[in-house]
Short mmCIF file of N, CA, C and O in Angstrom, two decimals:
data_model
loop_
_atom_site.label_atom_id
_atom_site.label_comp_id
_atom_site.label_asym_id
_atom_site.label_seq_id
_atom_site.Cartn_x
_atom_site.Cartn_y
_atom_site.Cartn_z
N MET A 1 98.21 377.56 70.74
CA MET A 1 96.86 377.59 70.39
C MET A 1 95.78 379.05 70.65
O MET A 1 96.20 380.15 70.87
N LYS A 2 96.02 379.17 69.38
CA LYS A 2 94.99 380.44 68.27
C LYS A 2 93.88 379.96 68.39
O LYS A 2 93.48 378.55 67.89
N LEU A 3 92.26 380.21 69.18
CA LEU A 3 91.16 380.82 68.49
C LEU A 3 90.07 381.41 67.20
O LEU A 3 90.84 382.36 67.05
N VAL A 4 89.50 380.62 66.28
CA VAL A 4 89.13 381.31 65.33
C VAL A 4 87.86 381.77 65.19
O VAL A 4 86.69 379.60 65.76
N PRO A 5 87.12 382.07 66.22
CA PRO A 5 85.85 381.98 66.69
C PRO A 5 84.60 382.36 65.23
O PRO A 5 85.00 382.56 63.89
N HIS A 6 83.88 381.48 65.93
CA HIS A 6 81.99 381.05 64.04
C HIS A 6 82.31 382.44 64.17
O HIS A 6 81.75 383.63 65.15
N PRO A 7 80.96 383.16 62.35
CA PRO A 7 81.11 384.07 63.24
C PRO A 7 79.87 384.84 64.13
O PRO A 7 79.77 385.98 63.98
N PHE A 8 79.69 383.84 64.23
CA PHE A 8 77.88 384.20 64.78
C PHE A 8 78.14 384.17 66.41
O PHE A 8 78.00 384.68 66.99
N VAL A 9 79.58 383.99 67.20
CA VAL A 9 80.10 383.88 68.46
C VAL A 9 80.02 385.87 68.92
O VAL A 9 78.96 386.10 70.38
N ALA A 10 80.29 386.79 67.97
CA ALA A 10 80.53 387.92 68.78
C ALA A 10 79.45 388.49 68.82
O ALA A 10 78.81 388.45 69.66
N ARG A 11 78.11 387.85 68.24
CA ARG A 11 76.23 388.26 67.87
C ARG A 11 76.15 387.38 69.46
O ARG A 11 75.36 388.38 70.13
N ASP A 12 75.94 386.67 69.09
CA ASP A 12 76.05 386.15 70.61
C ASP A 12 76.00 386.30 71.80
O ASP A 12 75.51 386.39 73.09
N ILE A 13 77.48 386.82 71.72
CA ILE A 13 78.01 387.56 73.25
C ILE A 13 77.39 388.01 73.33
O ILE A 13 76.21 388.97 74.41
N ASP A 14 76.09 389.12 72.24
CA ASP A 14 76.29 390.01 72.42
C ASP A 14 74.63 390.32 72.95
O ASP A 14 74.43 391.66 73.31
N GLY A 15 74.60 388.64 72.18
CA GLY A 15 73.33 388.97 73.11
C GLY A 15 72.99 388.98 74.41
O GLY A 15 71.84 389.10 74.91
N ILE A 16 73.96 388.06 74.90
CA ILE A 16 74.00 387.87 76.26
C ILE A 16 74.15 388.99 76.91
O ILE A 16 73.07 389.02 78.19
N VAL A 17 75.25 390.32 77.30
CA VAL A 17 74.69 390.63 77.14
C VAL A 17 73.57 392.17 77.36
O VAL A 17 73.49 392.54 78.42
N GLU A 18 72.83 392.27 75.87
CA GLU A 18 71.73 392.68 75.98
C GLU A 18 70.82 391.48 76.96
O GLU A 18 70.03 392.84 77.83
N HIS A 19 70.91 391.20 76.77
CA HIS A 19 68.96 390.01 78.06
C HIS A 19 70.31 390.65 79.34
O HIS A 19 68.44 390.52 80.43
N ILE A 20 71.50 390.36 79.90
CA ILE A 20 71.39 390.66 80.98
C ILE A 20 71.15 392.35 81.33
O ILE A 20 69.81 392.07 82.31
N VAL A 21 71.39 392.83 81.04
CA VAL A 21 71.78 394.55 80.65
C VAL A 21 69.79 394.52 81.20
O VAL A 21 68.72 395.02 82.13
N ASP A 22 69.12 394.02 80.36
CA ASP A 22 67.95 394.08 79.98
C ASP A 22 66.83 393.74 81.12
O ASP A 22 65.76 394.16 81.42
N LYS A 23 66.99 392.11 81.96
CA LYS A 23 67.14 391.50 82.96
C LYS A 23 66.91 391.86 84.02
O LYS A 23 66.09 391.25 85.53
N THR A 24 67.99 392.70 84.28
CA THR A 24 68.84 393.49 85.77
C THR A 24 68.34 394.48 85.38
O THR A 24 68.67 395.74 86.91
N GLY A 25 67.11 395.33 84.91
CA GLY A 25 67.16 396.82 85.07
C GLY A 25 68.22 397.44 84.54
O GLY A 25 68.98 398.79 85.39
N GLY A 26 69.14 397.19 83.96
CA GLY A 26 70.72 397.89 83.47
C GLY A 26 71.68 397.71 84.51
O GLY A 26 72.45 398.84 84.26
N ASP A 27 71.76 396.61 85.09
CA ASP A 27 72.80 396.89 86.04
C ASP A 27 73.95 395.76 84.37
O ASP A 27 74.59 395.06 84.68
N VAL A 28 75.11 396.93 84.39
CA VAL A 28 75.69 397.12 83.63
C VAL A 28 77.32 395.61 84.05
O VAL A 28 78.06 394.82 83.35
N ALA A 29 77.20 395.59 85.58
CA ALA A 29 78.55 394.91 86.44
C ALA A 29 77.73 393.68 86.22
O ALA A 29 78.72 392.58 85.70
N ALA A 30 76.83 393.34 86.12
CA ALA A 30 76.25 392.29 86.14
C ALA A 30 76.58 391.46 85.05
O ALA A 30 77.45 390.49 84.57
N ALA A 31 76.59 392.25 83.02
CA ALA A 31 76.94 391.75 81.86
C ALA A 31 78.14 391.83 82.60
O ALA A 31 79.28 391.08 81.57
N LEU A 32 79.55 392.60 82.54
CA LEU A 32 80.88 392.75 82.27
C LEU A 32 80.99 391.33 83.19
O LEU A 32 82.26 391.08 83.00
N LYS A 33 80.47 391.19 84.54
CA LYS A 33 80.89 389.91 84.74
C LYS A 33 80.53 387.98 84.23
O LYS A 33 81.42 387.18 84.34
N ARG A 34 79.14 387.90 83.96
CA ARG A 34 79.54 387.45 82.83
C ARG A 34 80.34 387.39 81.37
O ARG A 34 80.67 386.60 81.17
N LEU A 35 81.12 388.53 80.62
CA LEU A 35 82.03 388.93 79.56
C LEU A 35 83.71 387.87 80.40
O LEU A 35 84.76 387.67 79.72
N GLU A 36 83.66 388.60 81.91
CA GLU A 36 84.90 387.60 81.96
C GLU A 36 84.85 386.74 82.73
O GLU A 36 86.32 385.27 82.65
N GLU A 37 83.65 385.77 82.78
CA GLU A 37 83.40 384.03 82.58
C GLU A 37 83.76 383.40 81.45
O GLU A 37 83.67 382.31 81.61
N ILE A 38 82.50 384.90 80.63
CA ILE A 38 83.64 384.27 77.85
C ILE A 38 84.51 384.18 78.58
O ILE A 38 85.36 382.72 77.67
N ASP A 39 85.48 384.85 79.11
CA ASP A 39 86.68 384.98 78.78
C ASP A 39 87.67 383.95 79.64
O ASP A 39 88.48 383.71 79.32
N ALA A 40 87.24 383.44 81.23
CA ALA A 40 88.18 382.83 81.36
C ALA A 40 87.63 380.99 80.45
O ALA A 40 88.75 380.56 80.57
N LEU A 41 85.79 380.75 80.83
CA LEU A 41 86.19 380.05 79.56
C LEU A 41 87.18 379.52 78.48
O LEU A 41 87.65 378.66 77.96
N ILE A 42 87.50 380.69 77.98
CA ILE A 42 88.46 380.13 77.34
C ILE A 42 89.35 380.38 77.21
O ILE A 42 90.05 378.73 76.12
N ALA A 43 90.38 380.33 78.46
CA ALA A 43 91.35 380.91 78.06
C ALA A 43 91.65 379.25 78.76
O ALA A 43 93.20 378.63 78.59
N SER A 44 90.40 378.72 79.24
CA SER A 44 90.90 377.05 79.85
C SER A 44 91.07 376.46 78.96
O SER A 44 91.69 375.44 78.68
N ILE A 45 89.42 376.39 77.72
CA ILE A 45 89.13 375.90 76.54
C ILE A 45 91.13 376.01 75.70
O ILE A 45 91.84 375.07 75.09
N LEU A 46 92.49 377.29 75.55
CA LEU A 46 92.51 377.12 74.99
C LEU A 46 94.39 376.76 76.21
O LEU A 46 94.93 375.81 74.85
N SER A 47 94.13 376.89 77.15
CA SER A 47 95.32 376.40 77.79
C SER A 47 94.97 374.37 78.21
O SER A 47 96.44 374.01 77.78
N ASN A 48 93.90 374.34 77.69
CA ASN A 48 93.99 372.80 77.57
C ASN A 48 92.48 372.22 76.59
O ASN A 48 91.79 371.57 76.52
N PRO A 49 92.83 372.53 75.18
CA PRO A 49 92.33 371.97 74.02
C PRO A 49 92.00 371.40 73.90
O PRO A 49 90.31 370.93 72.93
N ALA A 50 92.84 370.14 74.47
CA ALA A 50 91.57 369.08 73.93
C ALA A 50 90.82 368.38 75.56
O ALA A 50 90.07 366.73 74.97
N SER A 51 90.68 369.29 76.08
CA SER A 51 90.06 368.59 77.10
C SER A 51 88.66 368.82 77.16
O SER A 51 87.70 369.92 76.79
N GLY A 52 87.32 367.78 76.73
CA GLY A 52 85.82 368.02 77.14
C GLY A 52 85.23 367.17 76.56
O GLY A 52 85.76 365.98 76.61
N HIS A 53 83.67 367.68 76.59
CA HIS A 53 82.68 366.10 76.42
C HIS A 53 82.83 366.17 75.10
O HIS A 53 82.84 366.76 74.05
N ARG A 54 83.45 364.82 74.18
CA ARG A 54 83.34 364.85 73.13
C ARG A 54 82.22 364.02 72.34
O ARG A 54 81.18 363.09 72.99
N LEU A 55 82.11 365.20 71.45
CA LEU A 55 80.38 364.54 70.73
C LEU A 55 80.59 364.19 69.60
O LEU A 55 81.64 363.75 68.59
N SER A 56 79.78 363.32 69.10
CA SER A 56 79.93 362.06 67.76
C SER A 56 78.57 362.66 66.91
O SER A 56 77.41 363.81 66.74
N GLY A 57 78.47 362.20 65.51
CA GLY A 57 77.57 362.07 64.82
C GLY A 57 77.61 363.33 63.94
O GLY A 57 78.91 363.67 63.75
N ALA A 58 76.94 363.85 63.71
CA ALA A 58 77.82 365.33 63.03
C ALA A 58 78.13 366.58 63.49
O ALA A 58 79.12 367.27 62.70
N LEU A 59 78.66 365.97 64.52
CA LEU A 59 79.44 367.02 64.84
C LEU A 59 80.86 366.76 66.06
O LEU A 59 81.36 366.41 67.27
N ALA A 60 81.31 365.12 64.90
CA ALA A 60 82.75 364.63 65.60
C ALA A 60 83.33 365.62 65.49
O ALA A 60 84.05 365.86 64.19
N GLY A 61 84.26 365.14 66.44
CA GLY A 61 85.58 365.87 65.74
C GLY A 61 85.46 367.12 66.96
O GLY A 61 85.62 367.86 67.43
N TRP A 62 84.11 366.94 67.51
CA TRP A 62 83.76 368.74 68.27
C TRP A 62 83.58 368.37 69.92
O TRP A 62 83.81 367.90 69.72
N LEU A 63 84.33 369.69 71.17
CA LEU A 63 83.88 369.28 72.35
C LEU A 63 83.51 369.91 73.04
O LEU A 63 83.33 371.36 71.78
N VAL A 64 82.56 369.97 73.37
CA VAL A 64 81.56 370.40 74.92
C VAL A 64 82.60 370.77 76.09
O VAL A 64 83.67 369.88 76.74
N ARG A 65 82.59 372.38 76.34
CA ARG A 65 83.28 373.12 77.89
C ARG A 65 82.05 373.44 77.87
O ARG A 65 81.63 375.08 77.50
N HIS A 66 81.60 373.83 79.96
CA HIS A 66 80.91 373.81 80.56
C HIS A 66 81.28 375.08 81.87
O HIS A 66 82.28 374.53 81.94
N GLY A 67 81.40 376.20 81.93
CA GLY A 67 81.81 377.21 82.66
C GLY A 67 81.23 378.60 82.94
O GLY A 67 79.75 378.07 82.44
N GLY A 68 81.16 379.13 84.08
CA GLY A 68 80.48 379.95 83.75
C GLY A 68 79.66 380.23 85.16
O GLY A 68 79.92 378.92 86.30
N ARG A 69 79.44 380.90 85.96
CA ARG A 69 78.40 380.84 87.15
C ARG A 69 77.57 379.60 86.94
O ARG A 69 76.53 379.00 85.96
N ASP A 70 77.72 378.98 87.99
CA ASP A 70 76.90 376.94 88.45
C ASP A 70 76.89 376.35 86.40
O ASP A 70 76.12 375.77 85.98
N GLN A 71 78.08 376.52 86.22
CA GLN A 71 78.36 375.65 84.92
C GLN A 71 77.97 375.85 83.72
O GLN A 71 77.09 374.76 83.58
N MET A 72 76.59 377.45 83.84
CA MET A 72 75.77 377.05 82.62
C MET A 72 75.76 377.89 81.54
O MET A 72 75.47 377.99 81.23
N MET A 73 77.43 378.26 81.29
CA MET A 73 77.84 378.71 80.38
C MET A 73 78.47 377.57 78.95
O MET A 73 78.72 376.13 80.40
N THR A 74 78.17 376.77 77.99
CA THR A 74 78.78 375.59 77.08
C THR A 74 78.86 376.28 75.89
O THR A 74 78.43 377.53 75.38
N MET A 75 79.99 376.54 75.44
CA MET A 75 81.21 376.22 74.36
C MET A 75 80.96 374.78 73.80
O MET A 75 81.40 373.94 74.61
N VAL A 76 81.20 374.87 72.41
CA VAL A 76 81.63 373.95 71.51
C VAL A 76 82.15 374.60 71.02
O VAL A 76 82.95 376.11 70.10
N PHE A 77 83.88 373.55 70.49
CA PHE A 77 84.57 373.83 69.68
C PHE A 77 85.66 372.51 69.42
O PHE A 77 85.35 371.00 69.64
N ARG A 78 86.58 372.42 67.87
CA ARG A 78 86.42 371.66 68.15
C ARG A 78 88.34 372.06 67.89
O ARG A 78 88.96 373.01 67.01
N PRO A 79 89.35 371.26 68.06
CA PRO A 79 90.72 372.06 68.63
C PRO A 79 90.83 371.14 66.97
O PRO A 79 91.01 370.10 66.42
N ASP A 80 92.10 371.94 66.49
CA ASP A 80 92.88 371.41 65.57
C ASP A 80 94.06 371.50 65.69
O ASP A 80 95.18 372.17 65.07
N ALA A 81 94.78 371.06 65.94
CA ALA A 81 97.02 370.53 66.29
C ALA A 81 97.65 370.76 65.50
O ALA A 81 98.64 371.30 65.05
N ASP A 82 97.38 370.42 63.87
CA ASP A 82 98.14 370.64 62.83
C ASP A 82 98.68 372.25 62.67
O ASP A 82 98.76 372.55 62.68
N ARG A 83 97.15 372.90 62.78
CA ARG A 83 97.52 374.20 62.58
C ARG A 83 97.35 375.20 63.76
O ARG A 83 97.44 376.73 63.78
N ALA A 84 97.29 374.51 64.62
CA ALA A 84 96.85 375.17 67.34
C ALA A 84 96.48 376.15 66.89
O ALA A 84 96.03 377.19 67.07
N VAL A 85 94.71 375.77 66.26
CA VAL A 85 93.76 376.74 66.21
C VAL A 85 92.82 375.93 66.40
O VAL A 85 92.72 374.60 66.67
N SER A 86 92.00 376.61 67.11
CA SER A 86 90.74 375.52 67.99
C SER A 86 89.29 376.76 67.40
O SER A 86 89.42 377.42 67.30
N GLN A 87 88.30 376.05 66.15
CA GLN A 87 87.55 376.39 66.59
C GLN A 87 86.27 377.00 67.34
O GLN A 87 85.56 375.55 68.37
N GLN A 88 85.25 377.78 67.65
CA GLN A 88 84.34 378.27 68.74
C GLN A 88 83.09 378.38 68.22
O GLN A 88 82.98 378.41 66.46
N LEU A 89 82.37 377.37 68.14
CA LEU A 89 80.61 377.33 67.62
C LEU A 89 80.22 376.87 69.04
O LEU A 89 79.90 376.70 70.43
N VAL A 90 79.56 378.65 69.77
CA VAL A 90 79.22 379.11 70.99
C VAL A 90 77.92 378.64 70.45
O VAL A 90 77.26 378.46 69.91
#
């Protein structure tokens, strides 16, 4: 499975890092830990892309998974088995 991230994913991740560094007085290690949690959640999604809470309405076909510390991180994605890709909308 290949991941095709939404164009805003990188912006959102940068914002998470900036927020953590700002609120912790420059604790880069804390920001790096969150990046590791993001990577772990993405790896989990790619290893089982059909798993997650299924959305309805305008987001029918998309799924939600939570991860990271206290399951506070949320990723919304849509697996496309025909193309072996998963689109990600954070």
